[in-house]
PDB file of C-alpha atoms in Angstrom:
ATOM      1  CA  MET A   1      45.058 -80.073 122.549  1.00 83.00           C
ATOM      2  CA  GLN A   2      47.148 -77.791 124.331  1.00 89.00           C
ATOM      3  CA  LEU A   3      49.749 -76.780 121.586  1.00 93.00           C
ATOM      4  CA  ILE A   4      50.477 -77.082 117.989  1.00 93.00           C
ATOM      5  CA  LEU A   5      53.975 -76.593 116.755  1.00 93.00           C
ATOM      6  CA  SER A   6      54.676 -76.971 112.841  1.00 92.00           C
ATOM      7  CA  ASN A   7      58.124 -75.864 111.026  1.00 90.00           C
ATOM      8  CA  LYS A   8      56.108 -74.379 108.477  1.00 91.00           C
ATOM      9  CA  ASN A   9      54.662 -71.065 109.022  1.00 90.00           C
ATOM     10  CA  ASP A  10      52.286 -71.341 106.279  1.00 92.00           C
ATOM     11  CA  ALA A  11      50.517 -74.801 107.400  1.00 90.00           C
ATOM     12  CA  TYR A  12      46.696 -74.607 107.417  1.00 92.00           C
ATOM     13  CA  VAL A  13      46.611 -76.444 110.907  1.00 92.00           C
ATOM     14  CA  LEU A  14      48.140 -72.986 112.398  1.00 92.00           C
ATOM     15  CA  THR A  15      45.129 -71.191 110.767  1.00 92.00           C
ATOM     16  CA  ARG A  16      42.659 -73.874 112.308  1.00 91.00           C
ATOM     17  CA  ALA A  17      44.282 -73.439 115.874  1.00 93.00           C
ATOM     18  CA  GLN A  18      43.631 -69.478 115.980  1.00 93.00           C
ATOM     19  CA  ILE A  19      40.448 -70.526 114.999  1.00 94.00           C
ATOM     20  CA  LEU A  20      39.862 -72.917 117.939  1.00 94.00           C
ATOM     21  CA  GLY A  21      41.861 -70.807 120.491  1.00 94.00           C
ATOM     22  CA  ILE A  22      44.998 -73.399 120.654  1.00 94.00           C
ATOM     23  CA  ASP A  23      48.260 -71.744 121.076  1.00 93.00           C
ATOM     24  CA  SER A  24      50.569 -72.596 118.404  1.00 94.00           C
ATOM     25  CA  VAL A  25      54.052 -71.938 117.739  1.00 92.00           C
ATOM     26  CA  VAL A  26      56.338 -72.010 114.497  1.00 92.00           C
ATOM     27  CA  PHE A  27      60.347 -73.244 114.721  1.00 92.00           C
ATOM     28  CA  SER A  28      62.700 -74.176 112.765  1.00 91.00           C
ATOM     29  CA  LYS A  29      64.715 -77.060 111.798  1.00 91.00           C
ATOM     30  CA  ILE A  30      67.582 -75.876 114.018  1.00 92.00           C
ATOM     31  CA  ASP A  31      65.443 -75.229 116.578  1.00 91.00           C
ATOM     32  CA  LEU A  32      64.643 -78.914 116.751  1.00 91.00           C
ATOM     33  CA  GLU A  33      67.750 -80.368 116.073  1.00 90.00           C
ATOM     34  CA  HIS A  34      70.345 -78.183 118.134  1.00 86.00           C
ATOM     35  CA  ASN A  35      69.002 -76.707 120.900  1.00 82.00           C
ATOM     36  CA  ASN A  36      66.341 -76.561 123.286  1.00 88.00           C
ATOM     37  CA  PHE A  37      63.467 -74.415 121.870  1.00 91.00           C
ATOM     38  CA  VAL A  38      61.078 -77.289 121.117  1.00 92.00           C
ATOM     39  CA  ASP A  39      61.618 -79.244 124.354  1.00 92.00           C
ATOM     40  CA  ASP A  40      61.171 -76.157 126.403  1.00 93.00           C
ATOM     41  CA  LEU A  41      58.133 -75.825 124.605  1.00 93.00           C
ATOM     42  CA  LEU A  42      57.057 -79.260 125.657  1.00 93.00           C
ATOM     43  CA  LYS A  43      57.885 -78.803 129.184  1.00 94.00           C
ATOM     44  CA  ARG A  44      56.342 -75.444 129.417  1.00 94.00           C
ATOM     45  CA  TYR A  45      52.620 -76.700 127.930  1.00 94.00           C
ATOM     46  CA  LYS A  46      53.078 -80.089 130.123  1.00 93.00           C
ATOM     47  CA  ILE A  47      52.744 -82.163 126.482  1.00 93.00           C
ATOM     48  CA  ASP A  48      52.176 -86.086 127.847  1.00 93.00           C
ATOM     49  CA  VAL A  49      52.079 -86.910 123.912  1.00 94.00           C
ATOM     50  CA  ILE A  50      52.329 -85.906 120.246  1.00 92.00           C
ATOM     51  CA  ILE A  51      50.946 -86.441 117.602  1.00 93.00           C
ATOM     52  CA  LEU A  52      52.575 -86.082 114.216  1.00 93.00           C
ATOM     53  CA  ALA A  53      50.648 -85.369 111.061  1.00 90.00           C
ATOM     54  CA  GLY A  54      52.669 -84.061 107.924  1.00 86.00           C
ATOM     55  CA  PHE A  55      55.761 -83.275 110.086  1.00 88.00           C
ATOM     56  CA  LEU A  56      58.921 -84.393 107.521  1.00 87.00           C
ATOM     57  CA  LEU A  57      61.445 -83.663 109.760  1.00 89.00           C
ATOM     58  CA  LYS A  58      63.061 -86.558 111.544  1.00 90.00           C
ATOM     59  CA  VAL A  59      62.316 -86.446 115.573  1.00 93.00           C
ATOM     60  CA  PRO A  60      65.834 -86.241 117.555  1.00 93.00           C
ATOM     61  CA  GLN A  61      66.727 -89.102 119.538  1.00 93.00           C
ATOM     62  CA  ARG A  62      66.372 -87.368 122.766  1.00 93.00           C
ATOM     63  CA  LEU A  63      62.295 -86.729 121.799  1.00 94.00           C
ATOM     64  CA  THR A  64      62.071 -89.970 120.932  1.00 95.00           C
ATOM     65  CA  GLU A  65      63.773 -91.689 124.116  1.00 94.00           C
ATOM     66  CA  LYS A  66      61.895 -89.168 126.424  1.00 94.00           C
ATOM     67  CA  TYR A  67      58.609 -89.643 124.926  1.00 94.00           C
ATOM     68  CA  LYS A  68      59.046 -93.178 124.347  1.00 95.00           C
ATOM     69  CA  GLY A  69      55.906 -94.759 123.205  1.00 95.00           C
ATOM     70  CA  ARG A  70      53.501 -91.631 123.045  1.00 95.00           C
ATOM     71  CA  ILE A  71      54.965 -90.040 120.139  1.00 94.00           C
ATOM     72  CA  LEU A  72      52.226 -91.044 117.406  1.00 96.00           C
ATOM     73  CA  ASN A  73      52.618 -90.421 113.064  1.00 94.00           C
ATOM     74  CA  ILE A  74      50.570 -90.798 110.453  1.00 96.00           C
ATOM     75  CA  HIS A  75      51.943 -92.494 106.987  1.00 97.00           C
ATOM     76  CA  PRO A  76      50.119 -92.486 103.369  1.00 97.00           C
ATOM     77  CA  ALA A  77      51.226 -95.845 102.566  1.00 98.00           C
ATOM     78  CA  LEU A  78      51.473 -99.472 104.112  1.00 98.00           C
ATOM     79  CA  LEU A  79      54.521 -99.704 106.074  1.00 98.00           C
ATOM     80  CA  PRO A  80      56.919-100.914 106.141  1.00 97.00           C
ATOM     81  CA  SER A  81      56.433-100.719 102.141  1.00 97.00           C
ATOM     82  CA  TYR A  82      57.245 -97.003 100.828  1.00 98.00           C
ATOM     83  CA  GLY A  83      58.758 -95.695 104.200  1.00 96.00           C
ATOM     84  CA  GLY A  84      61.853 -94.253 105.249  1.00 91.00           C
ATOM     85  CA  LYS A  85      63.603 -90.889 104.074  1.00 89.00           C
ATOM     86  CA  GLY A  86      62.368 -88.912 101.235  1.00 91.00           C
ATOM     87  CA  MET A  87      59.053 -91.037 101.318  1.00 95.00           C
ATOM     88  CA  TYR A  88      55.882 -88.736 102.059  1.00 94.00           C
ATOM     89  CA  GLY A  89      53.096 -87.116 100.272  1.00 93.00           C
ATOM     90  CA  MET A  90      53.150 -87.515  96.575  1.00 97.00           C
ATOM     91  CA  ASN A  91      56.827 -89.274  96.583  1.00 97.00           C
ATOM     92  CA  VAL A  92      54.652 -92.057  98.007  1.00 98.00           C
ATOM     93  CA  HIS A  93      51.875 -92.316  95.719  1.00 98.00           C
ATOM     94  CA  ASN A  94      54.195 -91.906  92.966  1.00 98.00           C
ATOM     95  CA  ALA A  95      56.096 -94.715  93.535  1.00 98.00           C
ATOM     96  CA  VAL A  96      53.149 -96.883  94.526  1.00 98.00           C
ATOM     97  CA  ILE A  97      51.549 -95.909  91.287  1.00 98.00           C
ATOM     98  CA  SER A  98      54.794 -96.118  89.290  1.00 98.00           C
ATOM     99  CA  ALA A  99      55.209-100.039  91.162  1.00 98.00           C
ATOM    100  CA  GLY A 100      51.868-101.484  90.051  1.00 98.00           C
ATOM    101  CA  GLU A 101      50.552-101.871  93.323  1.00 98.00           C
ATOM    102  CA  LYS A 102      47.076-103.460  93.762  1.00 98.00           C
ATOM    103  CA  GLU A 103      46.264-101.255  96.850  1.00 98.00           C
ATOM    104  CA  SER A 104      47.630 -99.057  99.188  1.00 98.00           C
ATOM    105  CA  GLY A 105      46.888 -97.398 102.409  1.00 98.00           C
ATOM    106  CA  ILE A 106      47.622 -95.801 105.477  1.00 98.00           C
ATOM    107  CA  THR A 107      49.911 -96.892 108.617  1.00 98.00           C
ATOM    108  CA  ILE A 108      49.186 -94.855 111.910  1.00 98.00           C
ATOM    109  CA  HIS A 109      52.474 -96.072 113.983  1.00 98.00           C
ATOM    110  CA  ILE A 110      54.639 -95.085 116.855  1.00 97.00           C
ATOM    111  CA  VAL A 111      57.301 -93.055 116.237  1.00 96.00           C
ATOM    112  CA  ASP A 112      60.917 -94.114 117.391  1.00 95.00           C
ATOM    113  CA  GLU A 113      64.799 -93.043 116.345  1.00 93.00           C
ATOM    114  CA  LYS A 114      64.046 -94.214 112.876  1.00 92.00           C
ATOM    115  CA  TYR A 115      61.768 -93.095 109.750  1.00 90.00           C
ATOM    116  CA  ASP A 116      58.973 -94.909 109.550  1.00 93.00           C
ATOM    117  CA  ASN A 117      59.810 -97.806 111.894  1.00 92.00           C
ATOM    118  CA  GLY A 118      57.808 -97.857 115.029  1.00 94.00           C
ATOM    119  CA  SER A 119      54.874-100.222 116.217  1.00 96.00           C
ATOM    120  CA  ILE A 120      52.438-100.233 113.890  1.00 98.00           C
ATOM    121  CA  ILE A 121      48.883 -99.210 116.010  1.00 97.00           C
ATOM    122  CA  CYS A 122      46.424 -98.907 112.747  1.00 98.00           C
ATOM    123  CA  GLN A 123      46.687 -99.729 109.049  1.00 98.00           C
ATOM    124  CA  ALA A 124      43.737 -99.185 106.323  1.00 98.00           C
ATOM    125  CA  LYS A 125      43.577-100.245 103.174  1.00 98.00           C
ATOM    126  CA  CYS A 126      42.114 -98.867  99.763  1.00 98.00           C
ATOM    127  CA  LYS A 127      41.876-100.361  96.515  1.00 98.00           C
ATOM    128  CA  ILE A 128      43.927 -99.352  93.503  1.00 98.00           C
ATOM    129  CA  ASN A 129      42.019 -99.015  90.453  1.00 98.00           C
ATOM    130  CA  HIS A 130      43.818 -99.549  87.234  1.00 96.00           C
ATOM    131  CA  ASP A 131      42.871 -96.213  85.970  1.00 98.00           C
ATOM    132  CA  ASP A 132      43.987 -94.637  89.361  1.00 98.00           C
ATOM    133  CA  THR A 133      46.557 -91.742  89.540  1.00 98.00           C
ATOM    134  CA  PRO A 134      49.293 -90.158  91.931  1.00 98.00           C
ATOM    135  CA  GLU A 135      46.506 -87.757  92.534  1.00 98.00           C
ATOM    136  CA  THR A 136      43.463 -90.009  92.461  1.00 98.00           C
ATOM    137  CA  LEU A 137      45.504 -92.389  95.160  1.00 99.00           C
ATOM    138  CA  ALA A 138      45.853 -88.978  97.046  1.00 98.00           C
ATOM    139  CA  GLU A 139      42.395 -88.276  97.606  1.00 98.00           C
ATOM    140  CA  LYS A 140      41.368 -92.175  98.713  1.00 99.00           C
ATOM    141  CA  ILE A 141      44.534 -91.572 100.994  1.00 98.00           C
ATOM    142  CA  HIS A 142      43.404 -88.281 102.634  1.00 97.00           C
ATOM    143  CA  SER A 143      39.827 -89.941 103.226  1.00 98.00           C
ATOM    144  CA  LEU A 144      41.267 -92.931 104.968  1.00 98.00           C
ATOM    145  CA  GLU A 145      43.193 -90.640 106.972  1.00 97.00           C
ATOM    146  CA  ALA A 146      40.176 -88.508 108.193  1.00 96.00           C
ATOM    147  CA  GLU A 147      38.385 -91.538 108.838  1.00 98.00           C
ATOM    148  CA  TYR A 148      41.023 -93.276 111.043  1.00 98.00           C
ATOM    149  CA  PHE A 149      43.509 -91.003 112.544  1.00 96.00           C
ATOM    150  CA  PRO A 150      40.987 -89.294 114.935  1.00 95.00           C
ATOM    151  CA  VAL A 151      39.595 -92.323 116.707  1.00 97.00           C
ATOM    152  CA  THR A 152      43.131 -94.164 116.605  1.00 97.00           C
ATOM    153  CA  ILE A 153      44.018 -91.342 118.301  1.00 95.00           C
ATOM    154  CA  GLU A 154      41.375 -91.530 120.948  1.00 95.00           C
ATOM    155  CA  ARG A 155      41.933 -95.158 121.089  1.00 95.00           C
ATOM    156  CA  PHE A 156      46.074 -94.594 121.592  1.00 94.00           C
ATOM    157  CA  LEU A 157      45.257 -91.841 124.402  1.00 92.00           C
ATOM    158  CA  ASP A 158      42.904 -94.200 126.204  1.00 91.00           C
ATOM    159  CA  THR A 159      45.533 -96.729 126.496  1.00 90.00           C
ATOM    160  CA  ILE A 160      48.710 -94.794 127.335  1.00 81.00           C
ATOM    161  CA  GLU A 161      49.797 -94.573 130.916  1.00 72.00           C
ATOM    162  CA  ILE A 162      51.284 -91.216 131.436  1.00 67.00           C
ATOM    163  CA  VAL A 163      54.151 -91.084 134.494  1.00 62.00           C
ATOM    164  CA  GLU A 164      54.572 -87.672 136.097  1.00 60.00           C
ATOM    165  CA  GLU A 165      58.379 -86.481 136.298  1.00 58.00           C
ATOM    166  CA  SER A 166      59.323 -85.842 139.517  1.00 47.00           C
TER     167      SER A 166
END
């Protein structure tokens, strides 16, 4: 891991990056959408693959095209259900519980130009009990994320081919 980027200056990942000696940079939505700030950082650090976790902004098309097939995201539901704009975190868990679903889970997928739309790499499920709340479901989902995301990232990195830019 070469660089941690966050659009939230209070994100815990920034503290972890500092402890681990990994460079980190906080950027704004404008930096991502309307100028080359993020693009320049990715180029300077020679970033080949982007892993998203807890990232709520839409990745601009210029980046999904440049990193086609090399941006991975984790989503706290079994896509294609409960995906799309505004479907993140507790919004997802509230919707799942309100709908009376019997199971939920996580989806790890390739990022493309649409929200929660790319090819699915991994899904893991958990049962929803009759007494589960959005909060208890969130705990189950966090456990699945911790179990499956690192392993899936490793497998993903082993299977992609990086082509050097000329």
